[in-house]
Amino acid sequence: MSDFHQNGIITDFHNLTRRPVESLEAELLRFARRRPMSLILPSLYSELEGPALEHIVEEIAGALYLDEVVIGLDRASHDQFQHARRFFSRLPQRHRILWNDGPRLRALDGELETCGLAPQEPGKGRNVWYCAGYVQASARSEVVALHDCDILTYDRGMLARLFYPVAHPHFNYEFCKGYYPRIADGKLNGRVSRLMVTPLLRALKIIAGPLPYLDYLDSFRYPLSGEFAMRSDVLEGIRIPADWGLEIGVLSEVQRNHSTNRLCQVDLADIYDHKHQPVSEADATAGLNRMSLDIAKALYRKLATQGVTFSAEGFRTLKATYYRMALDLIEAYDHDAIMNGLSLDRHAEEQAVELFARNLLEAGSTFLDNPGERPFIPSWNRVRAAIPDFPERLCEAVETDNEPAGLRSER
């Protein structure tokens, strides 16, 4: 049995990990007759050579309720794309790879660029956006899930729990966000969520006043998780950032377009570990340094659309308020770690908070200096309005790339 909690904003299903995965999958097989399911896997080619993805693919192969697996492949040469085709060929489900660096998809991206509709920078957001466009064009599913390809502790139960609330034919949920404890190898992880997002949201409540949007984000146990599921038509109208603000951007768009009683979050796993990003304190274009900048900008942009006015003085006040709250949280996390027999490096935690505090000001300066910045990738509704046949041609290009070599050479 799973417990749930209605916190006044979104429904929270927790302790679902107690239910046997075989029971969940048996139900999902029945649900799939009415609501076919697709999975999106945004991947770098380097992840095919990493420690996690081989096991992830083996686990997904056993998810017989899945109709389709769509892999977005970034930073891959021709030979690496061919290797990826062999790597994913063990999947029994229908599966397609979007070779994002291949000539066909590059040509389509160039066409969007001439219309001012292309993603402005490479990254996970761009990868996910093209996969979403393909899923809509293929029209094979009514429910779509997405998760990362670096989960070291992956098992099929995570995927089943993620799909279940949205796939159930008697539920009306349109979006489900996954969460899990950020504990691995005896350490407390999840620094950006713990030390940046949580105290920042609470500081913003003080500076900007109580806002439903801030309460909404603060109601998610892990807003930066890369695992979510949704009805396929939700994909059509959302605009997502191309940068590290993807997760916050998706949550913001879902709240803008849908009633919160159609949204939920679900407990996916008792143990979760993945590839950890370095802090990259000296490089603002990488690691947690870049991530914290992009997340802060995503929050500022969203609040501005709701009428919140920002200024240089206001950002300095926000930094001071955030810093005090973050330091108080470090004290609480330290006590929590001690009580649970975990390790926590308080010096490293405070160094991270100092970096995040500086980045709140840096993101604020960028926000004030570039009022004309176009941060979001256009929705697929807009692309279809501008170029009506584009999704179908995207679908055709992907199908051609995935044809057997002999057939492809004849074209």
mmCIF file of C-alpha atoms in Angstrom:
data_model
loop_
_atom_site.group_PDB
_atom_site.id
_atom_site.type_symbol
_atom_site.label_atom_id
_atom_site.label_comp_id
_atom_site.label_asym_id
_atom_site.label_seq_id
_atom_site.Cartn_x
_atom_site.Cartn_y
_atom_site.Cartn_z
ATOM 1 C CA MET A 1 0.000 0.000 0.000
ATOM 2 C CA SER A 2 1.104 3.557 -0.645
ATOM 3 C CA ASP A 3 0.238 6.600 1.413
ATOM 4 C CA PHE A 4 -0.718 9.922 -0.087
ATOM 5 C CA HIS A 5 -0.917 13.447 1.212
ATOM 6 C CA GLN A 6 -2.903 16.351 -0.184
ATOM 7 C CA ASN A 7 -0.879 19.398 0.805
ATOM 8 C CA GLY A 8 -3.350 21.902 -0.615
ATOM 9 C CA ILE A 9 -1.324 22.391 -3.798
ATOM 10 C CA ILE A 10 -0.444 19.028 -5.359
ATOM 11 C CA THR A 11 -1.151 15.438 -4.381
ATOM 12 C CA ASP A 12 1.865 13.621 -2.962
ATOM 13 C CA PHE A 13 2.037 9.822 -3.261
ATOM 14 C CA HIS A 14 4.691 8.513 -0.911
ATOM 15 C CA ASN A 15 5.728 5.080 0.344
ATOM 16 C CA LEU A 16 4.773 3.685 -3.063
ATOM 17 C CA THR A 17 8.099 1.840 -2.983
ATOM 18 C CA ARG A 18 6.503 -0.677 -0.610
ATOM 19 C CA ARG A 19 4.311 -2.082 -3.382
ATOM 20 C CA PRO A 20 5.845 -4.933 -5.432
ATOM 21 C CA VAL A 21 6.872 -3.819 -8.900
ATOM 22 C CA GLU A 22 5.302 -6.920 -10.459
ATOM 23 C CA SER A 23 1.897 -5.758 -9.232
ATOM 24 C CA LEU A 24 2.384 -2.280 -10.683
ATOM 25 C CA GLU A 25 3.566 -3.620 -14.032
ATOM 26 C CA ALA A 26 0.637 -6.023 -14.314
ATOM 27 C CA GLU A 27 -1.739 -3.080 -13.967
ATOM 28 C CA LEU A 28 0.271 -0.935 -16.368
ATOM 29 C CA LEU A 29 -0.041 -3.667 -19.010
ATOM 30 C CA ARG A 30 -3.815 -3.281 -18.758
ATOM 31 C CA PHE A 31 -3.635 0.515 -18.693
ATOM 32 C CA ALA A 32 -1.521 0.473 -21.871
ATOM 33 C CA ARG A 33 -4.489 -0.764 -23.900
ATOM 34 C CA ARG A 34 -6.208 2.572 -23.280
ATOM 35 C CA ARG A 35 -3.237 4.833 -22.664
ATOM 36 C CA PRO A 36 -0.138 3.718 -24.643
ATOM 37 C CA MET A 37 3.118 4.836 -23.052
ATOM 38 C CA SER A 38 6.400 6.228 -24.405
ATOM 39 C CA LEU A 39 9.686 6.913 -22.642
ATOM 40 C CA ILE A 40 12.131 9.693 -23.578
ATOM 41 C CA LEU A 41 15.818 9.187 -22.759
ATOM 42 C CA PRO A 42 17.960 12.310 -23.346
ATOM 43 C CA SER A 43 21.535 11.036 -23.605
ATOM 44 C CA LEU A 44 25.046 12.150 -24.392
ATOM 45 C CA TYR A 45 27.038 9.618 -26.392
ATOM 46 C CA SER A 46 29.531 9.496 -23.514
ATOM 47 C CA GLU A 47 26.796 8.001 -21.314
ATOM 48 C CA LEU A 48 26.771 4.894 -23.508
ATOM 49 C CA GLU A 49 30.310 4.317 -22.254
ATOM 50 C CA GLY A 50 29.475 5.160 -18.632
ATOM 51 C CA PRO A 51 28.611 2.891 -15.698
ATOM 52 C CA ALA A 52 24.821 3.443 -15.627
ATOM 53 C CA LEU A 53 23.180 3.235 -19.051
ATOM 54 C CA GLU A 54 23.898 -0.438 -19.821
ATOM 55 C CA HIS A 55 21.947 -1.486 -16.728
ATOM 56 C CA ILE A 56 19.186 1.065 -17.407
ATOM 57 C CA VAL A 57 18.594 -0.404 -20.863
ATOM 58 C CA GLU A 58 18.505 -3.945 -19.450
ATOM 59 C CA GLU A 59 15.851 -2.872 -16.945
ATOM 60 C CA ILE A 60 13.761 -0.974 -19.508
ATOM 61 C CA ALA A 61 13.778 -4.054 -21.748
ATOM 62 C CA GLY A 62 11.629 -5.750 -19.108
ATOM 63 C CA ALA A 63 9.007 -2.970 -19.041
ATOM 64 C CA LEU A 64 6.632 -4.758 -21.400
ATOM 65 C CA TYR A 65 3.891 -2.144 -21.015
ATOM 66 C CA LEU A 66 6.044 0.397 -22.876
ATOM 67 C CA ASP A 67 5.040 0.959 -26.492
ATOM 68 C CA GLU A 68 7.971 3.155 -27.528
ATOM 69 C CA VAL A 69 11.383 4.332 -26.346
ATOM 70 C CA VAL A 70 12.748 7.553 -27.865
ATOM 71 C CA ILE A 71 16.447 8.264 -27.331
ATOM 72 C CA GLY A 72 17.811 11.748 -27.919
ATOM 73 C CA LEU A 73 21.513 11.324 -28.768
ATOM 74 C CA ASP A 74 23.854 14.301 -28.445
ATOM 75 C CA ARG A 75 27.546 14.714 -29.360
ATOM 76 C CA ALA A 76 27.762 11.647 -31.572
ATOM 77 C CA SER A 77 29.663 11.157 -34.830
ATOM 78 C CA HIS A 78 28.391 8.883 -37.595
ATOM 79 C CA ASP A 79 30.291 5.885 -36.237
ATOM 80 C CA GLN A 80 29.105 6.637 -32.715
ATOM 81 C CA PHE A 81 25.499 6.830 -33.931
ATOM 82 C CA GLN A 82 25.892 3.401 -35.512
ATOM 83 C CA HIS A 83 27.274 2.104 -32.229
ATOM 84 C CA ALA A 84 24.291 3.622 -30.413
ATOM 85 C CA ARG A 85 21.934 1.754 -32.751
ATOM 86 C CA ARG A 86 23.619 -1.519 -31.809
ATOM 87 C CA PHE A 87 23.676 -0.558 -28.117
ATOM 88 C CA PHE A 88 19.911 0.047 -27.972
ATOM 89 C CA SER A 89 18.982 -2.806 -30.312
ATOM 90 C CA ARG A 90 18.408 -5.118 -27.319
ATOM 91 C CA LEU A 91 15.226 -3.175 -26.485
ATOM 92 C CA PRO A 92 12.187 -5.259 -27.483
ATOM 93 C CA GLN A 93 9.993 -2.158 -27.624
ATOM 94 C CA ARG A 94 9.779 -0.015 -30.724
ATOM 95 C CA HIS A 95 12.668 2.405 -30.296
ATOM 96 C CA ARG A 96 14.027 5.318 -32.286
ATOM 97 C CA ILE A 97 17.197 7.390 -31.858
ATOM 98 C CA LEU A 98 17.231 11.103 -32.655
ATOM 99 C CA TRP A 99 20.748 11.660 -33.982
ATOM 100 C CA ASN A 100 20.813 15.339 -33.112
ATOM 101 C CA ASP A 101 24.214 15.902 -34.740
ATOM 102 C CA GLY A 102 23.301 14.066 -37.928
ATOM 103 C CA PRO A 103 22.841 15.888 -41.255
ATOM 104 C CA ARG A 104 19.068 15.426 -41.445
ATOM 105 C CA LEU A 105 18.260 16.825 -38.013
ATOM 106 C CA ARG A 106 20.887 19.551 -38.432
ATOM 107 C CA ALA A 107 19.200 20.633 -41.658
ATOM 108 C CA LEU A 108 15.813 20.800 -39.935
ATOM 109 C CA ASP A 109 17.350 22.773 -37.076
ATOM 110 C CA GLY A 110 18.769 25.211 -39.620
ATOM 111 C CA GLU A 111 15.313 25.668 -41.106
ATOM 112 C CA LEU A 112 13.940 26.558 -37.682
ATOM 113 C CA GLU A 113 16.867 28.926 -37.170
ATOM 114 C CA THR A 114 15.911 30.953 -40.254
ATOM 115 C CA CYS A 115 12.425 31.379 -38.744
ATOM 116 C CA GLY A 116 13.735 32.324 -35.317
ATOM 117 C CA LEU A 117 12.286 29.153 -33.784
ATOM 118 C CA ALA A 118 15.365 26.992 -33.134
ATOM 119 C CA PRO A 119 16.760 26.310 -29.654
ATOM 120 C CA GLN A 120 19.460 28.873 -29.005
ATOM 121 C CA GLU A 121 22.009 26.603 -27.361
ATOM 122 C CA PRO A 122 22.863 22.903 -27.163
ATOM 123 C CA GLY A 123 22.047 20.952 -24.038
ATOM 124 C CA LYS A 124 19.508 18.760 -22.327
ATOM 125 C CA GLY A 125 16.649 21.203 -22.940
ATOM 126 C CA ARG A 126 17.229 21.179 -26.705
ATOM 127 C CA ASN A 127 17.527 17.392 -26.715
ATOM 128 C CA VAL A 128 14.282 16.918 -24.767
ATOM 129 C CA TRP A 129 12.472 19.459 -26.956
ATOM 130 C CA TYR A 130 13.256 17.618 -30.188
ATOM 131 C CA CYS A 131 12.324 14.277 -28.617
ATOM 132 C CA ALA A 132 9.003 15.800 -27.528
ATOM 133 C CA GLY A 133 8.390 16.986 -31.079
ATOM 134 C CA TYR A 134 9.057 13.507 -32.444
ATOM 135 C CA VAL A 135 6.770 11.846 -29.872
ATOM 136 C CA GLN A 136 3.938 14.182 -30.831
ATOM 137 C CA ALA A 137 4.512 13.620 -34.548
ATOM 138 C CA SER A 138 4.639 9.836 -34.205
ATOM 139 C CA ALA A 139 1.346 9.970 -32.232
ATOM 140 C CA ARG A 140 1.900 6.517 -30.739
ATOM 141 C CA SER A 141 1.348 7.358 -27.071
ATOM 142 C CA GLU A 142 -1.017 9.101 -24.700
ATOM 143 C CA VAL A 143 1.415 9.171 -21.773
ATOM 144 C CA VAL A 144 5.083 10.196 -21.962
ATOM 145 C CA ALA A 145 7.748 9.833 -19.280
ATOM 146 C CA LEU A 146 11.298 11.121 -19.158
ATOM 147 C CA HIS A 147 14.312 10.335 -17.024
ATOM 148 C CA ASP A 148 18.078 10.793 -17.151
ATOM 149 C CA CYS A 149 20.616 8.242 -18.359
ATOM 150 C CA ASP A 150 23.122 8.443 -15.490
ATOM 151 C CA ILE A 151 21.104 6.780 -12.689
ATOM 152 C CA LEU A 152 23.450 4.303 -11.025
ATOM 153 C CA THR A 153 20.763 2.736 -8.817
ATOM 154 C CA TYR A 154 18.105 2.349 -11.529
ATOM 155 C CA ASP A 155 15.472 -0.362 -11.459
ATOM 156 C CA ARG A 156 12.221 -0.947 -13.366
ATOM 157 C CA GLY A 157 10.163 -0.078 -10.325
ATOM 158 C CA MET A 158 11.169 3.571 -10.642
ATOM 159 C CA LEU A 159 9.672 3.737 -14.120
ATOM 160 C CA ALA A 160 6.489 1.905 -13.135
ATOM 161 C CA ARG A 161 5.885 4.257 -10.200
ATOM 162 C CA LEU A 162 6.511 7.281 -12.394
ATOM 163 C CA PHE A 163 4.003 6.207 -15.042
ATOM 164 C CA TYR A 164 1.296 4.868 -12.739
ATOM 165 C CA PRO A 165 -0.575 8.047 -11.647
ATOM 166 C CA VAL A 166 -0.804 9.456 -15.183
ATOM 167 C CA ALA A 167 -1.449 6.151 -16.956
ATOM 168 C CA HIS A 168 -4.247 4.972 -14.672
ATOM 169 C CA PRO A 169 -7.473 5.281 -16.715
ATOM 170 C CA HIS A 170 -9.563 6.245 -13.679
ATOM 171 C CA PHE A 171 -7.234 9.054 -12.563
ATOM 172 C CA ASN A 172 -7.263 12.535 -14.071
ATOM 173 C CA TYR A 173 -3.644 13.495 -13.355
ATOM 174 C CA GLU A 174 -1.941 15.177 -16.285
ATOM 175 C CA PHE A 175 1.563 15.521 -14.845
ATOM 176 C CA CYS A 176 3.620 13.573 -12.313
ATOM 177 C CA LYS A 177 6.969 14.579 -10.835
ATOM 178 C CA GLY A 178 9.265 11.973 -9.282
ATOM 179 C CA TYR A 179 11.256 12.335 -6.079
ATOM 180 C CA TYR A 180 13.571 10.228 -3.906
ATOM 181 C CA PRO A 181 16.062 10.607 -1.038
ATOM 182 C CA ARG A 182 19.423 12.063 -2.071
ATOM 183 C CA ILE A 183 21.516 9.735 0.047
ATOM 184 C CA ALA A 184 24.262 7.485 -1.332
ATOM 185 C CA ASP A 185 27.519 5.993 -0.051
ATOM 186 C CA GLY A 186 26.764 7.294 3.426
ATOM 187 C CA LYS A 187 26.578 10.921 2.256
ATOM 188 C CA LEU A 188 23.859 13.526 1.969
ATOM 189 C CA ASN A 189 23.713 14.678 -1.670
ATOM 190 C CA GLY A 190 21.475 17.015 -3.686
ATOM 191 C CA ARG A 191 23.326 20.225 -2.844
ATOM 192 C CA VAL A 192 21.684 22.465 -5.439
ATOM 193 C CA SER A 193 18.210 21.528 -4.277
ATOM 194 C CA ARG A 194 19.021 21.604 -0.555
ATOM 195 C CA LEU A 195 21.350 24.580 -0.425
ATOM 196 C CA MET A 196 20.188 26.742 -3.318
ATOM 197 C CA VAL A 197 16.590 26.125 -4.413
ATOM 198 C CA THR A 198 14.935 25.584 -1.014
ATOM 199 C CA PRO A 199 16.419 28.624 0.770
ATOM 200 C CA LEU A 200 16.050 30.750 -2.392
ATOM 201 C CA LEU A 201 12.328 30.013 -2.668
ATOM 202 C CA ARG A 202 11.833 30.880 0.998
ATOM 203 C CA ALA A 203 13.882 34.047 0.677
ATOM 204 C CA LEU A 204 11.807 35.058 -2.363
ATOM 205 C CA LYS A 205 8.651 34.610 -0.277
ATOM 206 C CA ILE A 206 9.999 37.198 2.139
ATOM 207 C CA ILE A 207 11.232 39.623 -0.540
ATOM 208 C CA ALA A 208 8.371 39.311 -3.054
ATOM 209 C CA GLY A 209 5.615 38.416 -0.607
ATOM 210 C CA PRO A 210 3.501 35.254 -0.569
ATOM 211 C CA LEU A 211 2.777 34.073 -4.102
ATOM 212 C CA PRO A 212 0.933 30.921 -5.209
ATOM 213 C CA TYR A 213 3.778 30.180 -7.639
ATOM 214 C CA LEU A 214 6.412 30.120 -4.887
ATOM 215 C CA ASP A 215 4.221 27.971 -2.646
ATOM 216 C CA TYR A 216 3.675 25.640 -5.591
ATOM 217 C CA LEU A 217 7.395 25.148 -6.267
ATOM 218 C CA ASP A 218 8.126 24.787 -2.562
ATOM 219 C CA SER A 219 5.569 21.968 -2.332
ATOM 220 C CA PHE A 220 7.744 19.660 -4.464
ATOM 221 C CA ARG A 221 10.001 17.451 -2.399
ATOM 222 C CA TYR A 222 12.691 17.471 -5.100
ATOM 223 C CA PRO A 223 11.965 20.121 -7.760
ATOM 224 C CA LEU A 224 15.222 19.429 -9.631
ATOM 225 C CA SER A 225 14.599 15.739 -10.260
ATOM 226 C CA GLY A 226 14.925 14.761 -13.917
ATOM 227 C CA GLU A 227 12.067 12.256 -13.774
ATOM 228 C CA PHE A 228 8.531 13.192 -14.777
ATOM 229 C CA ALA A 229 5.552 11.806 -16.698
ATOM 230 C CA MET A 230 2.698 13.599 -18.432
ATOM 231 C CA ARG A 231 -0.140 13.212 -20.869
ATOM 232 C CA SER A 232 1.216 13.624 -24.375
ATOM 233 C CA ASP A 233 -0.937 16.664 -25.121
ATOM 234 C CA VAL A 234 0.769 18.516 -22.254
ATOM 235 C CA LEU A 235 3.928 18.524 -24.396
ATOM 236 C CA GLU A 236 2.302 20.582 -27.129
ATOM 237 C CA GLY A 237 1.831 23.802 -25.202
ATOM 238 C CA ILE A 238 4.837 24.044 -22.889
ATOM 239 C CA ARG A 239 7.877 26.194 -23.493
ATOM 240 C CA ILE A 240 11.052 24.977 -21.856
ATOM 241 C CA PRO A 241 14.446 26.582 -21.271
ATOM 242 C CA ALA A 242 17.353 25.215 -23.248
ATOM 243 C CA ASP A 243 19.701 25.479 -20.251
ATOM 244 C CA TRP A 244 19.952 23.970 -16.752
ATOM 245 C CA GLY A 245 16.658 25.641 -15.867
ATOM 246 C CA LEU A 246 14.801 22.810 -17.649
ATOM 247 C CA GLU A 247 13.225 21.216 -14.564
ATOM 248 C CA ILE A 248 12.110 24.515 -13.006
ATOM 249 C CA GLY A 249 10.906 25.661 -16.428
ATOM 250 C CA VAL A 250 8.774 22.539 -16.946
ATOM 251 C CA LEU A 251 7.187 22.897 -13.488
ATOM 252 C CA SER A 252 6.466 26.566 -14.204
ATOM 253 C CA GLU A 253 4.815 25.836 -17.541
ATOM 254 C CA VAL A 254 2.718 22.999 -16.143
ATOM 255 C CA GLN A 255 1.417 25.277 -13.396
ATOM 256 C CA ARG A 256 0.648 27.986 -15.953
ATOM 257 C CA ASN A 257 -1.314 25.663 -18.238
ATOM 258 C CA HIS A 258 -3.024 23.217 -15.865
ATOM 259 C CA SER A 259 -4.979 23.139 -12.623
ATOM 260 C CA THR A 260 -2.871 22.011 -9.676
ATOM 261 C CA ASN A 261 -5.428 19.330 -8.787
ATOM 262 C CA ARG A 262 -4.308 17.581 -11.996
ATOM 263 C CA LEU A 263 -0.671 17.518 -10.843
ATOM 264 C CA CYS A 264 1.050 15.123 -8.458
ATOM 265 C CA GLN A 265 4.413 13.883 -7.241
ATOM 266 C CA VAL A 266 5.412 10.310 -6.451
ATOM 267 C CA ASP A 267 8.055 8.537 -4.373
ATOM 268 C CA LEU A 268 10.222 6.591 -6.842
ATOM 269 C CA ALA A 269 12.965 4.895 -4.848
ATOM 270 C CA ASP A 270 14.436 4.292 -1.402
ATOM 271 C CA ILE A 271 17.971 4.714 -2.750
ATOM 272 C CA TYR A 272 19.033 6.944 -5.640
ATOM 273 C CA ASP A 273 22.456 7.833 -6.960
ATOM 274 C CA HIS A 274 23.672 9.277 -10.229
ATOM 275 C CA LYS A 275 26.658 11.033 -11.745
ATOM 276 C CA HIS A 276 27.511 14.008 -9.562
ATOM 277 C CA GLN A 277 28.285 17.329 -11.186
ATOM 278 C CA PRO A 278 31.448 19.087 -9.972
ATOM 279 C CA VAL A 279 31.058 22.496 -8.361
ATOM 280 C CA SER A 280 33.331 24.100 -11.018
ATOM 281 C CA GLU A 281 33.810 27.208 -8.925
ATOM 282 C CA ALA A 282 36.333 28.673 -11.369
ATOM 283 C CA ASP A 283 34.202 28.031 -14.468
ATOM 284 C CA ALA A 284 30.772 29.668 -14.717
ATOM 285 C CA THR A 285 29.940 27.607 -17.818
ATOM 286 C CA ALA A 286 30.094 24.201 -16.132
ATOM 287 C CA GLY A 287 28.930 22.096 -13.211
ATOM 288 C CA LEU A 288 26.910 23.364 -10.270
ATOM 289 C CA ASN A 289 28.204 26.864 -10.976
ATOM 290 C CA ARG A 290 26.383 26.998 -14.322
ATOM 291 C CA MET A 291 23.376 25.110 -12.970
ATOM 292 C CA SER A 292 22.776 27.575 -10.140
ATOM 293 C CA LEU A 293 23.029 30.558 -12.512
ATOM 294 C CA ASP A 294 20.492 29.091 -14.930
ATOM 295 C CA ILE A 295 18.047 28.116 -12.185
ATOM 296 C CA ALA A 296 18.158 31.586 -10.654
ATOM 297 C CA LYS A 297 17.519 33.210 -14.046
ATOM 298 C CA ALA A 298 14.606 30.846 -14.697
ATOM 299 C CA LEU A 299 12.995 31.845 -11.395
ATOM 300 C CA TYR A 300 13.537 35.576 -11.983
ATOM 301 C CA ARG A 301 11.975 35.384 -15.447
ATOM 302 C CA LYS A 302 8.916 33.549 -14.202
ATOM 303 C CA LEU A 303 8.373 35.944 -11.301
ATOM 304 C CA ALA A 304 8.706 38.913 -13.651
ATOM 305 C CA THR A 305 5.827 37.532 -15.744
ATOM 306 C CA GLN A 306 3.746 37.602 -12.566
ATOM 307 C CA GLY A 307 4.389 41.270 -11.952
ATOM 308 C CA VAL A 308 7.342 41.070 -9.552
ATOM 309 C CA THR A 309 9.693 44.021 -10.061
ATOM 310 C CA PHE A 310 13.423 43.470 -9.622
ATOM 311 C CA SER A 311 16.249 45.959 -9.109
ATOM 312 C CA ALA A 312 19.941 45.834 -8.284
ATOM 313 C CA GLU A 313 19.144 46.800 -4.690
ATOM 314 C CA GLY A 314 16.480 44.117 -4.491
ATOM 315 C CA PHE A 315 18.900 41.441 -5.659
ATOM 316 C CA ARG A 316 21.397 42.486 -2.973
ATOM 317 C CA THR A 317 18.657 42.146 -0.361
ATOM 318 C CA LEU A 318 17.696 38.763 -1.787
ATOM 319 C CA LYS A 319 21.297 37.586 -1.567
ATOM 320 C CA ALA A 320 21.566 38.549 2.102
ATOM 321 C CA THR A 321 18.226 36.922 2.974
ATOM 322 C CA TYR A 322 19.097 33.768 1.073
ATOM 323 C CA TYR A 323 22.546 33.528 2.654
ATOM 324 C CA ARG A 324 21.211 33.624 6.197
ATOM 325 C CA MET A 325 18.547 31.024 5.433
ATOM 326 C CA ALA A 326 21.004 28.721 3.688
ATOM 327 C CA LEU A 327 23.443 28.822 6.608
ATOM 328 C CA ASP A 328 20.635 27.952 9.014
ATOM 329 C CA LEU A 329 19.704 24.999 6.813
ATOM 330 C CA ILE A 330 23.304 23.736 6.819
ATOM 331 C CA GLU A 331 23.063 23.533 10.614
ATOM 332 C CA ALA A 332 19.876 21.466 10.327
ATOM 333 C CA TYR A 333 21.331 19.201 7.620
ATOM 334 C CA ASP A 334 24.429 18.630 9.743
ATOM 335 C CA HIS A 335 22.313 17.509 12.699
ATOM 336 C CA ASP A 336 20.185 15.320 10.419
ATOM 337 C CA ALA A 337 23.288 13.654 8.973
ATOM 338 C CA ILE A 338 24.718 12.952 12.433
ATOM 339 C CA MET A 339 21.442 11.438 13.653
ATOM 340 C CA ASN A 340 21.305 9.128 10.620
ATOM 341 C CA GLY A 341 24.957 8.133 10.634
ATOM 342 C CA LEU A 342 25.745 10.050 7.434
ATOM 343 C CA SER A 343 28.731 12.207 6.567
ATOM 344 C CA LEU A 344 28.432 15.874 5.645
ATOM 345 C CA ASP A 345 31.310 18.265 4.944
ATOM 346 C CA ARG A 346 30.184 21.544 6.508
ATOM 347 C CA HIS A 347 33.090 23.449 4.999
ATOM 348 C CA ALA A 348 32.201 22.280 1.471
ATOM 349 C CA GLU A 349 28.525 23.040 2.156
ATOM 350 C CA GLU A 350 29.320 26.622 3.172
ATOM 351 C CA GLN A 351 31.614 27.057 0.170
ATOM 352 C CA ALA A 352 28.740 25.970 -2.086
ATOM 353 C CA VAL A 353 26.369 28.435 -0.403
ATOM 354 C CA GLU A 354 28.870 31.260 -0.912
ATOM 355 C CA LEU A 355 29.087 30.390 -4.618
ATOM 356 C CA PHE A 356 25.291 30.219 -4.954
ATOM 357 C CA ALA A 357 24.905 33.556 -3.180
ATOM 358 C CA ARG A 358 27.331 35.216 -5.611
ATOM 359 C CA ASN A 359 25.474 33.654 -8.514
ATOM 360 C CA LEU A 360 22.152 35.094 -7.343
ATOM 361 C CA LEU A 361 23.674 38.535 -7.916
ATOM 362 C CA GLU A 362 25.298 37.495 -11.204
ATOM 363 C CA ALA A 363 22.028 36.046 -12.498
ATOM 364 C CA GLY A 364 20.257 39.221 -11.378
ATOM 365 C CA SER A 365 22.701 41.408 -13.304
ATOM 366 C CA THR A 366 22.235 39.267 -16.413
ATOM 367 C CA PHE A 367 18.464 39.498 -16.029
ATOM 368 C CA LEU A 368 18.537 43.310 -15.699
ATOM 369 C CA ASP A 369 21.071 43.824 -18.498
ATOM 370 C CA ASN A 370 19.279 41.644 -21.081
ATOM 371 C CA PRO A 371 15.571 42.453 -20.992
ATOM 372 C CA GLY A 372 15.155 41.276 -24.582
ATOM 373 C CA GLU A 373 16.601 37.813 -23.977
ATOM 374 C CA ARG A 374 14.490 34.974 -25.407
ATOM 375 C CA PRO A 375 15.070 32.247 -22.809
ATOM 376 C CA PHE A 376 12.465 29.679 -23.815
ATOM 377 C CA ILE A 377 12.371 27.343 -26.784
ATOM 378 C CA PRO A 378 9.048 27.967 -28.589
ATOM 379 C CA SER A 379 6.238 25.507 -27.973
ATOM 380 C CA TRP A 380 5.516 22.881 -30.613
ATOM 381 C CA ASN A 381 2.129 24.532 -31.122
ATOM 382 C CA ARG A 382 3.973 27.615 -32.385
ATOM 383 C CA VAL A 383 6.286 25.583 -34.620
ATOM 384 C CA ARG A 384 3.308 23.873 -36.219
ATOM 385 C CA ALA A 385 1.596 27.231 -36.733
ATOM 386 C CA ALA A 386 4.689 28.642 -38.484
ATOM 387 C CA ILE A 387 5.673 25.519 -40.462
ATOM 388 C CA PRO A 388 2.644 23.188 -40.559
ATOM 389 C CA ASP A 389 4.454 20.147 -41.937
ATOM 390 C CA PHE A 390 7.601 20.452 -39.815
ATOM 391 C CA PRO A 391 6.722 17.798 -37.168
ATOM 392 C CA GLU A 392 5.914 15.289 -39.890
ATOM 393 C CA ARG A 393 9.215 15.982 -41.656
ATOM 394 C CA LEU A 394 11.031 15.627 -38.337
ATOM 395 C CA CYS A 395 9.370 12.254 -37.892
ATOM 396 C CA GLU A 396 10.344 11.202 -41.419
ATOM 397 C CA ALA A 397 13.967 12.258 -40.869
ATOM 398 C CA VAL A 398 14.191 10.196 -37.679
ATOM 399 C CA GLU A 399 12.645 7.184 -39.375
ATOM 400 C CA THR A 400 15.127 7.458 -42.248
ATOM 401 C CA ASP A 401 18.095 7.692 -39.861
ATOM 402 C CA ASN A 402 16.864 4.558 -38.081
ATOM 403 C CA GLU A 403 16.264 2.442 -41.187
ATOM 404 C CA PRO A 404 18.519 -0.564 -41.835
ATOM 405 C CA ALA A 405 21.675 0.508 -43.651
ATOM 406 C CA GLY A 406 20.713 -1.187 -46.911
ATOM 407 C CA LEU A 407 17.371 0.539 -47.193
ATOM 408 C CA ARG A 408 18.836 3.879 -46.215
ATOM 409 C CA SER A 409 21.548 3.713 -48.879
ATOM 410 C CA GLU A 410 18.929 3.272 -51.577
ATOM 411 C CA ARG A 411 17.379 6.651 -50.921
#
